[in-house]
Coordinates of C-alpha atoms in Angstrom, one line a residue:
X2 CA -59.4 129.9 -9.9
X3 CA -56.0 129.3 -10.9
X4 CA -56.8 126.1 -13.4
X5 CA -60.1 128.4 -14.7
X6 CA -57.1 130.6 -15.7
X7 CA -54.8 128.1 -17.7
X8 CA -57.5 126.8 -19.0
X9 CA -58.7 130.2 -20.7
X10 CA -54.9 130.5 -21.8
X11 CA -55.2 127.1 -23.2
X12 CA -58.1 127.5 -24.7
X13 CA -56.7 131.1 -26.5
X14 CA -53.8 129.7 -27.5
X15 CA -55.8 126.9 -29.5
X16 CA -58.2 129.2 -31.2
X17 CA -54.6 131.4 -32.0
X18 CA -53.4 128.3 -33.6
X19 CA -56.7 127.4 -35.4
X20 CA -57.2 131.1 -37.0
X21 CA -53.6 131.6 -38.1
X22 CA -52.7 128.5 -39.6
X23 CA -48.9 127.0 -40.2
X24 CA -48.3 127.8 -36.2
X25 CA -46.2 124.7 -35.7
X26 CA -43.7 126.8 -38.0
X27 CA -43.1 130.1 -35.9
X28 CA -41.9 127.7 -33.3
X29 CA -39.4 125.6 -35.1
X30 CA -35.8 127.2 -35.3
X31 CA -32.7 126.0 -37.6
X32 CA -29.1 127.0 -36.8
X33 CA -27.2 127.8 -40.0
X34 CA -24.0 126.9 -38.2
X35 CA -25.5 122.9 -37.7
X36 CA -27.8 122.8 -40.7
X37 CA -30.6 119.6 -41.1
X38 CA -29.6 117.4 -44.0
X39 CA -33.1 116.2 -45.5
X40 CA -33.1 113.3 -48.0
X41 CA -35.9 112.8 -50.8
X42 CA -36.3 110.1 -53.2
X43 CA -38.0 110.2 -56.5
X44 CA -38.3 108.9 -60.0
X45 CA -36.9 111.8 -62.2
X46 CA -34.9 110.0 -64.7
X47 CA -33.1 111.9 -67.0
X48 CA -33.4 115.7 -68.1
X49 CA -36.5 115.4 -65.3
X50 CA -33.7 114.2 -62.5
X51 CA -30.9 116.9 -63.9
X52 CA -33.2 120.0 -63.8
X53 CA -34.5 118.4 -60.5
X54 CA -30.9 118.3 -59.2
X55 CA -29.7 122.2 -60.3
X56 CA -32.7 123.3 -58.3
X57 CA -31.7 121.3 -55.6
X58 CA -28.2 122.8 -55.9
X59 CA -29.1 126.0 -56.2
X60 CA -31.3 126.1 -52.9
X61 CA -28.5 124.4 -51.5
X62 CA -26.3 127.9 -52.2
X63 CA -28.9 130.2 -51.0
X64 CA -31.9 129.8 -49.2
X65 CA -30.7 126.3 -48.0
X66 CA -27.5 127.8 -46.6
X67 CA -29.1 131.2 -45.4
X68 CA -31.8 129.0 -43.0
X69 CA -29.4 126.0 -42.1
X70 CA -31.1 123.5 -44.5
X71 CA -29.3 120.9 -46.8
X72 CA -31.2 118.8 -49.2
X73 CA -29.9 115.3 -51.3
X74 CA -32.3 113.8 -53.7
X75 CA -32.2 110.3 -55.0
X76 CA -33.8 108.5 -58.2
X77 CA -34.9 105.3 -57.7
X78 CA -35.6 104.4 -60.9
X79 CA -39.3 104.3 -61.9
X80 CA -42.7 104.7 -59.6
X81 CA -42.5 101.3 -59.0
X82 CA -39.2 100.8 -57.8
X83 CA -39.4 104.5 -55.5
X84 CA -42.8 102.8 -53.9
X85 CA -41.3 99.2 -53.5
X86 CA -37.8 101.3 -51.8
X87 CA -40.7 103.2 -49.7
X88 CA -42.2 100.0 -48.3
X89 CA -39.4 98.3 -47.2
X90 CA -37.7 100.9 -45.3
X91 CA -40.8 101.7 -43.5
X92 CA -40.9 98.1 -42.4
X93 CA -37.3 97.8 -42.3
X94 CA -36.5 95.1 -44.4
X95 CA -33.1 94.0 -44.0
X96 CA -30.7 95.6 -46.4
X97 CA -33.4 98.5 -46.7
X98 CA -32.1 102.3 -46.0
X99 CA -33.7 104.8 -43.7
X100 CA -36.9 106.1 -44.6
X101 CA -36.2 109.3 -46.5
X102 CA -37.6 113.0 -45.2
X103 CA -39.4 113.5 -48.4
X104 CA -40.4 111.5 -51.4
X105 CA -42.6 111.3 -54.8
X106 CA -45.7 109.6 -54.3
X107 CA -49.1 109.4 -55.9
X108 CA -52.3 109.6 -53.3
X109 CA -53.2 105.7 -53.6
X110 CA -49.7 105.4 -51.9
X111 CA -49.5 107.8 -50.1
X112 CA -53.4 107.0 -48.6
X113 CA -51.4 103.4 -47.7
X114 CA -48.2 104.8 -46.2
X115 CA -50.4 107.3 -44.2
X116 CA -52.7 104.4 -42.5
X117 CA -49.5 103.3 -41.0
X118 CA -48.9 106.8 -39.3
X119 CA -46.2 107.7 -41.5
X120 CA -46.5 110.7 -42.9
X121 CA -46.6 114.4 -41.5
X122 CA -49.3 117.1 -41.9
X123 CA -48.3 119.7 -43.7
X124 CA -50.8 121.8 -43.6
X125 CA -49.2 122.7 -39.8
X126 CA -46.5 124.4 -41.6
X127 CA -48.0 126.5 -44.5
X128 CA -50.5 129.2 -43.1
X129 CA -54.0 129.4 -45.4
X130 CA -52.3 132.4 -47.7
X131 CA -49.8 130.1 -48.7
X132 CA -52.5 127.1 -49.4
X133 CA -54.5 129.6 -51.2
X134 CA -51.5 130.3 -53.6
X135 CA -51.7 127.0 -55.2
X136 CA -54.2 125.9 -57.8
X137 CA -56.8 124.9 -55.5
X138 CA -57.7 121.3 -57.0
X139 CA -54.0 120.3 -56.6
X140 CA -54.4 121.4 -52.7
X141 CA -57.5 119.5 -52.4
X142 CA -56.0 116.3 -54.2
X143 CA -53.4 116.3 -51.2
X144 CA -56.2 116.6 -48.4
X145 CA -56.3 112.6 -47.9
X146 CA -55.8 112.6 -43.7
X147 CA -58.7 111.4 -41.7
X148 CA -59.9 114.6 -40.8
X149 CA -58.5 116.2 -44.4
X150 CA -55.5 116.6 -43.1
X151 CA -53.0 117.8 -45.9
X152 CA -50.5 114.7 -46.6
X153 CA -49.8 115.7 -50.0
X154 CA -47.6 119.1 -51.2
X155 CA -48.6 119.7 -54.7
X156 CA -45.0 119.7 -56.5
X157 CA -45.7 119.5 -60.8
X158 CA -48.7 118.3 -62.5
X159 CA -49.9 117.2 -65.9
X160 CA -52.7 116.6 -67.8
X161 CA -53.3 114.3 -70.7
X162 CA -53.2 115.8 -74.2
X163 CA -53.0 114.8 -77.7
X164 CA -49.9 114.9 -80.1
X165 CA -50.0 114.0 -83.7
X166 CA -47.6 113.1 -86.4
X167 CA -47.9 116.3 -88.4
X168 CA -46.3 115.4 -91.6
X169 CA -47.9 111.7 -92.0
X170 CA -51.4 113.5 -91.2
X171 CA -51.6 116.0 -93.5
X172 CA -50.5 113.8 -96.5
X173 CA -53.5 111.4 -95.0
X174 CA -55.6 115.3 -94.8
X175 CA -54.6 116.3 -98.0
X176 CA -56.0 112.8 -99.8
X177 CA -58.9 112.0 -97.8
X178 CA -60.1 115.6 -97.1
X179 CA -60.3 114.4 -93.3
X180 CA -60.4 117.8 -91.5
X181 CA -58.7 118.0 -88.1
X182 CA -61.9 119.4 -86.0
X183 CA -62.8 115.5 -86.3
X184 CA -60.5 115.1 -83.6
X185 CA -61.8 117.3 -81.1
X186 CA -64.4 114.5 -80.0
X187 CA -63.5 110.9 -78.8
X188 CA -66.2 109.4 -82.0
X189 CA -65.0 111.9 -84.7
X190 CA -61.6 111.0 -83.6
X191 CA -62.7 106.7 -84.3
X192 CA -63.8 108.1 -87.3
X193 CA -60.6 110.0 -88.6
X194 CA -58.9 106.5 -87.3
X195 CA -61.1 104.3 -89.3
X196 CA -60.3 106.4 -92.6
X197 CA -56.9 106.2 -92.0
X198 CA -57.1 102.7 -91.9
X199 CA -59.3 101.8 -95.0
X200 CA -56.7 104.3 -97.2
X201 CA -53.7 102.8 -95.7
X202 CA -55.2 99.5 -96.8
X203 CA -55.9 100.6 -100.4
X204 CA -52.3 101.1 -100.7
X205 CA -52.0 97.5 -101.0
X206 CA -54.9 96.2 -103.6
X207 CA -53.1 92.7 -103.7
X208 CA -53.7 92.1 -99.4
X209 CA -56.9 92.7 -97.9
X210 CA -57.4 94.7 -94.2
X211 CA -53.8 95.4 -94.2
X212 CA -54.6 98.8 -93.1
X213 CA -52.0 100.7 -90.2
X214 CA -53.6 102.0 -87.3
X215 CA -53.8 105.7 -86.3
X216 CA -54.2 106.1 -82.8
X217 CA -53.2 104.9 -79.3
X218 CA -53.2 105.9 -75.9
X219 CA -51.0 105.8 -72.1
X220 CA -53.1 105.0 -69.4
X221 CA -56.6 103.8 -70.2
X222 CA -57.5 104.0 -66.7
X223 CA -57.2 107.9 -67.6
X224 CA -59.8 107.0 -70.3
X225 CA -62.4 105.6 -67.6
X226 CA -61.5 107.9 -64.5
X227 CA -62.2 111.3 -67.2
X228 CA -64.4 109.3 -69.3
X229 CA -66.9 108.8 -66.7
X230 CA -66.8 112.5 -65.7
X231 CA -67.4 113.8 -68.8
X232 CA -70.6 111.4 -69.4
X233 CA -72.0 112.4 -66.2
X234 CA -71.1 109.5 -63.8
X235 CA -68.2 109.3 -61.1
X236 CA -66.8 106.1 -61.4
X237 CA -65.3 106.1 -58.0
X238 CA -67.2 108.5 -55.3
X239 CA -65.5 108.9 -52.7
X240 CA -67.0 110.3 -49.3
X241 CA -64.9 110.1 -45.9
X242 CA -62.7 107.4 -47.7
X243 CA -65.2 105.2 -48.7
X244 CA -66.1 104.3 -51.5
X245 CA -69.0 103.4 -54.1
X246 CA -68.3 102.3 -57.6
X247 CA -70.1 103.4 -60.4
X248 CA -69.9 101.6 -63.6
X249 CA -72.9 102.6 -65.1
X250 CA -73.6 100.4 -68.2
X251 CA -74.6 102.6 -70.1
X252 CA -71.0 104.6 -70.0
X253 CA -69.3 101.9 -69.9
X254 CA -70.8 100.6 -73.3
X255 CA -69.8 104.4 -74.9
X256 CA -66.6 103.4 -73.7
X257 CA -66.6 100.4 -75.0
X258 CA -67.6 101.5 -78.3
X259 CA -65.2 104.3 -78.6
X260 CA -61.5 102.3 -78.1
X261 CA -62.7 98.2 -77.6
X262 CA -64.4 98.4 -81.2
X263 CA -61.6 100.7 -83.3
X264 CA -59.0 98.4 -81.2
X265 CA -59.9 94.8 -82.5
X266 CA -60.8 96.2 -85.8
X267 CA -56.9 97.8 -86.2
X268 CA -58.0 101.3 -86.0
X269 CA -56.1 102.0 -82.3
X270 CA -52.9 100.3 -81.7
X271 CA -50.4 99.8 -78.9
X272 CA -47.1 98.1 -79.3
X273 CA -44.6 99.1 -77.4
X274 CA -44.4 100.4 -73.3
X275 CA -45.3 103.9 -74.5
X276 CA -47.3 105.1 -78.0
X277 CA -44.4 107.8 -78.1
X278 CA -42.6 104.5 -79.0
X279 CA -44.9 103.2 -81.5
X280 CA -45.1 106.4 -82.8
X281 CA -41.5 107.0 -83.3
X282 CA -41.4 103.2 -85.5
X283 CA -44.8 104.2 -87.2
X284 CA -47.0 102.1 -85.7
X285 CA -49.4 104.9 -85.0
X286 CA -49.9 108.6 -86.2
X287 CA -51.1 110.1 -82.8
X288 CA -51.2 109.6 -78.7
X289 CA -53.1 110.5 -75.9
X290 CA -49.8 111.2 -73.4
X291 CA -48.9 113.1 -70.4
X292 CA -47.9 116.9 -70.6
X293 CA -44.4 114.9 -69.4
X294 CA -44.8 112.9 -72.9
X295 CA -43.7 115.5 -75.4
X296 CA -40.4 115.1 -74.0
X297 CA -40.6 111.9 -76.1
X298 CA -42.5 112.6 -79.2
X299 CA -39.5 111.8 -81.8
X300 CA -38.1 113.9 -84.2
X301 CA -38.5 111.4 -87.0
X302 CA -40.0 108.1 -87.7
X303 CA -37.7 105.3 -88.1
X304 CA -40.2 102.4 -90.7
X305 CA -39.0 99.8 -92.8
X306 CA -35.8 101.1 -92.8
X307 CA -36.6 104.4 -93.6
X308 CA -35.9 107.1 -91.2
X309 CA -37.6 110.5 -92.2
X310 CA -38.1 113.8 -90.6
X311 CA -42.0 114.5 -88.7
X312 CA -43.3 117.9 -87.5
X313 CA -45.9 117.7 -84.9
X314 CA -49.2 118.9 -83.5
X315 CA -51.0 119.3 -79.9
X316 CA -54.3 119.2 -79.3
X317 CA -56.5 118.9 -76.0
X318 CA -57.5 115.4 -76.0
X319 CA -60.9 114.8 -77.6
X320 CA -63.7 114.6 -75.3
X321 CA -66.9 112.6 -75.8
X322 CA -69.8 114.0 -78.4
X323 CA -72.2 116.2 -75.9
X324 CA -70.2 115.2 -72.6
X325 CA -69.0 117.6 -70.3
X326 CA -65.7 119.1 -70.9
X327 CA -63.4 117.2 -68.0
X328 CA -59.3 116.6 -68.2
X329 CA -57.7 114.0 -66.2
X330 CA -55.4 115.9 -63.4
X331 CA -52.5 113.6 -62.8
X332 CA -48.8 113.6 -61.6
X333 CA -47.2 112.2 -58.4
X334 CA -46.8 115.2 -54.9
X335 CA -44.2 115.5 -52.2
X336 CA -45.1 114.2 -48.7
X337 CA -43.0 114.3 -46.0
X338 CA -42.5 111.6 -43.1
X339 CA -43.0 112.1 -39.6
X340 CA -40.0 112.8 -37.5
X341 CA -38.5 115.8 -35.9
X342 CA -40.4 119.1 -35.7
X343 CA -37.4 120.6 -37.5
X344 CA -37.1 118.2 -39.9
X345 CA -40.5 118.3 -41.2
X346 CA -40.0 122.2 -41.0
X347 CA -36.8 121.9 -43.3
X348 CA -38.7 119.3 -45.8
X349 CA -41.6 122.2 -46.2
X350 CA -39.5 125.1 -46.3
X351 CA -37.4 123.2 -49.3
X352 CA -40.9 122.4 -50.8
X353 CA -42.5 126.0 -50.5
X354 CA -39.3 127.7 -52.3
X355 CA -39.4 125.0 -55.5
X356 CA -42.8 125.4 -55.9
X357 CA -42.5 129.3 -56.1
X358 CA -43.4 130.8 -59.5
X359 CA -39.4 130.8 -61.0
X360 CA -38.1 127.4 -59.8
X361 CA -41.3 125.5 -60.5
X362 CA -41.8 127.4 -64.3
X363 CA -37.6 126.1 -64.8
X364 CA -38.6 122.8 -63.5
X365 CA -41.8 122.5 -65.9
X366 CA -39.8 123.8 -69.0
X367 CA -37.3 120.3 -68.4
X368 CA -39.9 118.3 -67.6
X369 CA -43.2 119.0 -69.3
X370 CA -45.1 119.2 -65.9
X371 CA -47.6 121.9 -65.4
X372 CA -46.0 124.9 -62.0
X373 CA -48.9 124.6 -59.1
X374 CA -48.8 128.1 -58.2
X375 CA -51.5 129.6 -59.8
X376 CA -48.9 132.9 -60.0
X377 CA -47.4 130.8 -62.5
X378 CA -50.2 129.3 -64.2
X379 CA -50.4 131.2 -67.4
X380 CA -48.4 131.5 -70.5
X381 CA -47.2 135.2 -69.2
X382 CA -45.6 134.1 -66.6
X383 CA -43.9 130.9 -68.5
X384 CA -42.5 133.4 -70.9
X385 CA -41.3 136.3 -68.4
X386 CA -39.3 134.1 -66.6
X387 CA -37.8 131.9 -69.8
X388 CA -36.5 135.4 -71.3
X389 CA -34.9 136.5 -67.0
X390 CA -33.4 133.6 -67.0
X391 CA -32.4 132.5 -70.7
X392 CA -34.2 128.9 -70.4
X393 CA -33.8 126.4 -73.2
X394 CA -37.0 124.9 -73.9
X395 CA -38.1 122.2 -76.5
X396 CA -40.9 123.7 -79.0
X397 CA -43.0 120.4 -78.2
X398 CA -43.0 120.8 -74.7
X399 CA -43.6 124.8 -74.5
X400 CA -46.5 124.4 -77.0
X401 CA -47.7 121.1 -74.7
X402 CA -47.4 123.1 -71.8
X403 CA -49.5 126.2 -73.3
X404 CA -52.2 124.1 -74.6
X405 CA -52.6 122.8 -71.3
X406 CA -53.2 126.4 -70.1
X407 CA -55.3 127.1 -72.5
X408 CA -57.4 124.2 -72.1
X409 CA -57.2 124.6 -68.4
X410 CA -59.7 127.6 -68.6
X411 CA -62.5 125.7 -70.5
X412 CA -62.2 122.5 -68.4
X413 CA -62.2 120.8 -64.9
X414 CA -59.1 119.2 -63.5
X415 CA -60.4 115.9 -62.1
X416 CA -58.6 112.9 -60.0
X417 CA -60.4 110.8 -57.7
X418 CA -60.1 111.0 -54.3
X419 CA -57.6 108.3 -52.3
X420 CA -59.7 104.9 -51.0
X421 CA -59.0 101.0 -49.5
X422 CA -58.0 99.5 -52.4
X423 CA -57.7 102.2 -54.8
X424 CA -53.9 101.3 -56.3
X425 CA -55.7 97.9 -57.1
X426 CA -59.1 99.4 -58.3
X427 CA -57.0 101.5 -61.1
X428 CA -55.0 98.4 -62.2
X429 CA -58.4 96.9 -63.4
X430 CA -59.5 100.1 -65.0
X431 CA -55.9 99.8 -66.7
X432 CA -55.8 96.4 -67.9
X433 CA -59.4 94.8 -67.8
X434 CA -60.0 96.2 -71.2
X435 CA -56.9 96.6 -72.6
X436 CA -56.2 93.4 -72.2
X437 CA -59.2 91.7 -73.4
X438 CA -59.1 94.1 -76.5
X439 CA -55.2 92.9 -77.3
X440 CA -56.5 89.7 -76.9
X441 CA -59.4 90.0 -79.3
X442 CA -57.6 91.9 -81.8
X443 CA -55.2 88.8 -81.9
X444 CA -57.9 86.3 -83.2
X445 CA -59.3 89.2 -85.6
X446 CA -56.0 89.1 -87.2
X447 CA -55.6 85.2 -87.4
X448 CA -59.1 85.0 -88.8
X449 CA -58.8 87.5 -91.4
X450 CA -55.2 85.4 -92.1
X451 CA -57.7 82.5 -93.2
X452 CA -59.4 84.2 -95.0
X453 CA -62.2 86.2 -92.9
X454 CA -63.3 89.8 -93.9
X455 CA -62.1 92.2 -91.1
X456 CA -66.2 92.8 -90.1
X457 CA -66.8 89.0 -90.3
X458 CA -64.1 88.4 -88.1
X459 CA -64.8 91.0 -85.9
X460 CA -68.4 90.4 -86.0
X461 CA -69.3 87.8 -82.9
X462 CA -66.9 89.9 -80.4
X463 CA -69.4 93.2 -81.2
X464 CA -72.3 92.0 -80.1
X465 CA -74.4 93.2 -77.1
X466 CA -73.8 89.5 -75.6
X467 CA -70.0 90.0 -75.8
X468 CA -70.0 93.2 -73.6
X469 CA -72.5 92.2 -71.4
X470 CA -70.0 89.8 -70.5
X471 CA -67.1 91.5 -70.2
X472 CA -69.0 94.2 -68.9
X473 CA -70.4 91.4 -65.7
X474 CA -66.3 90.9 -65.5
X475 CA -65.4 94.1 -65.3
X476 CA -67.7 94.9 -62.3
X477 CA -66.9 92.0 -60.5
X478 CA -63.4 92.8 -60.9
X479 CA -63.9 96.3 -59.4
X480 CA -65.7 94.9 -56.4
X481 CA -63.0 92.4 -55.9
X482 CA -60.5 95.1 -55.9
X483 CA -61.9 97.4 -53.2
X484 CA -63.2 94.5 -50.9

C-alpha cells in the first residue's frame, strides 16, 4: 500500500512537471549576498560587441544584482575562432580555458557539441507562455535534442536583403530606362545586371567586353538553402536527424542559370571577403547581405582614385520568377552548457531579460539583427522604444531592419533543420559553385584577352554537357559530405 502511494505521488508530480513547463526553475534559488558569475563567449566585434557589453552592464546593475547573478562576455574574434575556442575547451586541450556557461553558436555546432552531452535543455527553465512569446520559427530552429529538446535560445536574427548603390543606379536608370521592379525577381535582376554591363562597356568603344559588373552576393549557400524553397524542393529534409538530399536537376539548373551564367560572363562579381567591400571600391553596384550588413554599406565609393558620396536603397531580395515567396532565416542562438542547476538557471534568466522587447530592439538598432519577441517584431514597437530611450540609429540599418518586417508578413522564414554532417554539407553548397564559376570567369577573361568575343569565350562552359558535369560533382560532393 505504501509504495502504491509514492508511486501515485510520483506519478502526480510528473504530470505537474509535464503540464506546467519550466519546473526545474521554481526549484532553483540564488542568494544575492553570493551571486553566480556566468561567462559567455561570442563573436560581436565592434559596435555589435559594445552595445552587447552596455546590456550586459546594465543587467549587471539591476536585475543581475537584484537575483544574485553576474554575467562577463568575451569576443573571440570571428565564428570560427568562437567554435575552434568551444572545441578545445570541451576536450580540454592544454592551454584551453574552461568551457564558458553560455556561448554563440549556429545549430550545425551546436547539433555537434550537443552529441557529446554538452549542452543543457532549456526548455526546463522557460514555461510554454514564455516559448510562445518568441517568433515561433526561431523557437523551433533551436528544438535540435533527440527528443526536440530545446538546445538553442533564440537571441537576434537576420535575414538576407538587398542594398543598392543608389546614386550609381539611377544615373544607369536614368540612361538605360531600366526600371527598378526588374529587381524584384532573381532573372529580371540578371537582366538589369547584364544591361549594366553592356552600357558600362560602351563607355569604352576602343576595348571590347570591358563592361563592370553589377551584382554580388554573401553566402551562396543562402542562395541554394532559400533557392530550393522557393522552387518547390527542400534541399535538405530533415526528419528525426536524418537526412535526405535533394538536388533536384531541374532546380539546380535554374540555379545555375541565374548566378553561374551572369558570373563567368562579368555580370555578378565578387572580390573581396564581403560585396559591402567591393561595393565600397566600385566593383559592384548592389549585394545580397545580412540585415547585420548594412552596418557596412559605405558612405562613398572610393574608384580610381576618386572618392564620391552614394545614397542607398533596400530591397527584399529578389525571389525566383513564379517561385514561392521564401527568405533565408539565419543568425547564430545562445546555448548554455550543462553544469549546475543554478548555473543553467542564471544563464536563462540573463537570456530571458535580453531578449525582452526593450533590450533586444537596443541590441538590433547596433547591430542590424532582427528582436525574437514577437512583442517587438514590428516597426511600432522599434520606434516606441528608440524615442523612451533616445537611441541613435544608422538610416541604413533602421530602413534594413523595417524592410525585413515588412517582408516578414508576405514570406516564410526558412533554415534547415541540424543533421550529421550538416557544417560540411553547407561548405559545398558555399563553395562548389562559387568556386567553379571564379574559376571559369578567369579563362573567360584570358580568352577574350586574345582576342575571343565575351559569348565565344563563354560559349563551351554554357552548354548542357558542362552542367551536367558539374551538376554529377556537385551531388557527389553532397553525398560525400553527409556520409
Amino acid at each position: 500500500m505504501k509504495k502504491r502511494i509514492i508511486a501515485v505521488i510520483m506519478i502526480s508530480m510528473a504530470v505537474c512537471i509535464c503540464a506546467c513547463g519550466g519546473s526545474r526553475s521554481t526549484r532553483v534559488k540564488l542568494d544575492p549576498k553570493h551571486p553566480v558569475s556566468i561567462s559567455i563567449w561570442h563573436y560581436y566585434n565592434g559596435a555589435q560587441q559594445a552595445a552587447f557589453d552596455e546590456l550586459v552592464t546594465r543587467f549587471n546593475d539591476t536585475e543581475g544584482r537584484e537575483k544574485g547573478i553576474f554575467v562577463t562576455g568575451h569576443s573571440q574574434g570571428d565564428v570560427n575562432d568562437l567554435e575552434a575556442h568551444v572545441r578545445d575547451s570541451i576536450n580540454k586541450e592544454v592551454g584551453s580555458e574552461a568551457v564558458p556557461n553560455i556561448f554563440s553558436s549556429y545549430a550545425d555546432t551546436a547539433y555537434e557539441i550537443d552529441k557529446m552531452g554538452q549542452l543543457a535543455d532549456i526548455s526546463q527553465y522557460l514555461t510554454e507562455e514564455e516559448q510562445a512569446a518568441y517568433v515561433d520559427s526561431y523557437i523551433e530552429e533551436g528544438k535540435i535534442g533527440i527528443n526536440n529538446e530545446l538546445r538553442i535560445f533564440p537571441i537576434a536574427k537576420s535575414t538576407e536583403i538587398m542594398m543598392i548603390n543608389k546614386t550609381d543606379w539611377d544615373v544607369f536608370a536614368a540612361e538605360t530606362g531600366t526600371e527598378l521592379s526588374l529587381l524584384e525577381t532573381k532573372e529580371g535582376l540578371a537582366k538589369a545586371a547584364q544591361c549594366y554591363y553592356e552600357w558600362t562597356d560602351k563607355k569604352t568603344p576602343d576595348i571590347a567586353d570591358d563592361g563592370q559588373a553589377f551584382y554580388g552576393r554573401d553566402a551562396v549557400a543562402n542562395l541554394f538553402v532559400s533557392g530550393s524553397m522557393q522552387l518547390g524542393t527542400e534541399i535538405f529534409e530533415v526528419h528525426n536527424q536524418q537526412v535526405t538530399l535533394n538536388a533536384d536537376k531541374e532546380v539546380m539548373k535554374r540555379i545555375w542559370d541565374y548566378y553561374y551564367t551572369p558570373y563567368i560572363k562579368g555580370y555578378f562579381k565578387s572580390f573581396g571577403r564581403f560585396r559591402s567591400d567591393d561595393l565600397k571600391i566600385g566593383e559592384i553596384i548592389a549585394f545580397t547581405g545580412s540585415t547585420t550588413s548594412s552596418m557596412y554599406f559605405p558612405d562613398e565609393v572610393e574608384k580610381n582614385e576618386e572618392n564620391y558620396n552614394i545614397d542607398y536603397l533596400v530591397m527584399p531580395d529578389p525571389l525566383f520568377s513564379g517561385g514561392a515567396n521564401y527568405a533565408v532565416q539565419q543568425g547564430a542562438g545562445m546555448v548554455v552548457t550543462k553544469s549546475t542547476p543554478e548555473e543553467e538557471y542564471a544563464s536563462v534568466v540573463f537570456l530571458k531579460w535580453f531578449t525582452q522587447k526593450e533590450q533586444n530592439i537596443a541590441f538590433g538598432c547596433a547591430s542590424g539583427y532582427l528582436p525574437v519577441i514577437k512583442e517587438a517584431y514590428n516597426k511600432a514597437s522599434m520606434d516606441a522604444v528608440i524615442t523612451e530611450r533616445g537611441l541613435t540609429v544608422s538610416p541604413k540599418t533602421y530602413d534594413t531592419i523595417i524592410t525585413a518586417f515588412e517582408n516578414s508578413k508576405e514570406c516564410t522564414l526558412y533554415t534547415n533543420k541540424a543533421f550529421d554532417g550538416g557544417s560540411a554539407a553547407r561548405k559545398v553548397l558555399e563553395y562548389h559553385l562559387q568556386d567553379k564559376a571564379g574559376a571559369d570567369r578567369e579563362i573567360v577573361v584570358e580568352r577574350i584577352a586574345g582576342g575571343m568575343s565575351l559569348e565565344d569565350a563563354a560559349a563551351d562552359l554554357l552548354t548542357q554537357a558542362a552542367f551536367e558535369e558539374w551538376y554529377q560533382s556537385f551531388c557527389e560532393a553532397l553525398e560525400t559530405a553527409v556520409n
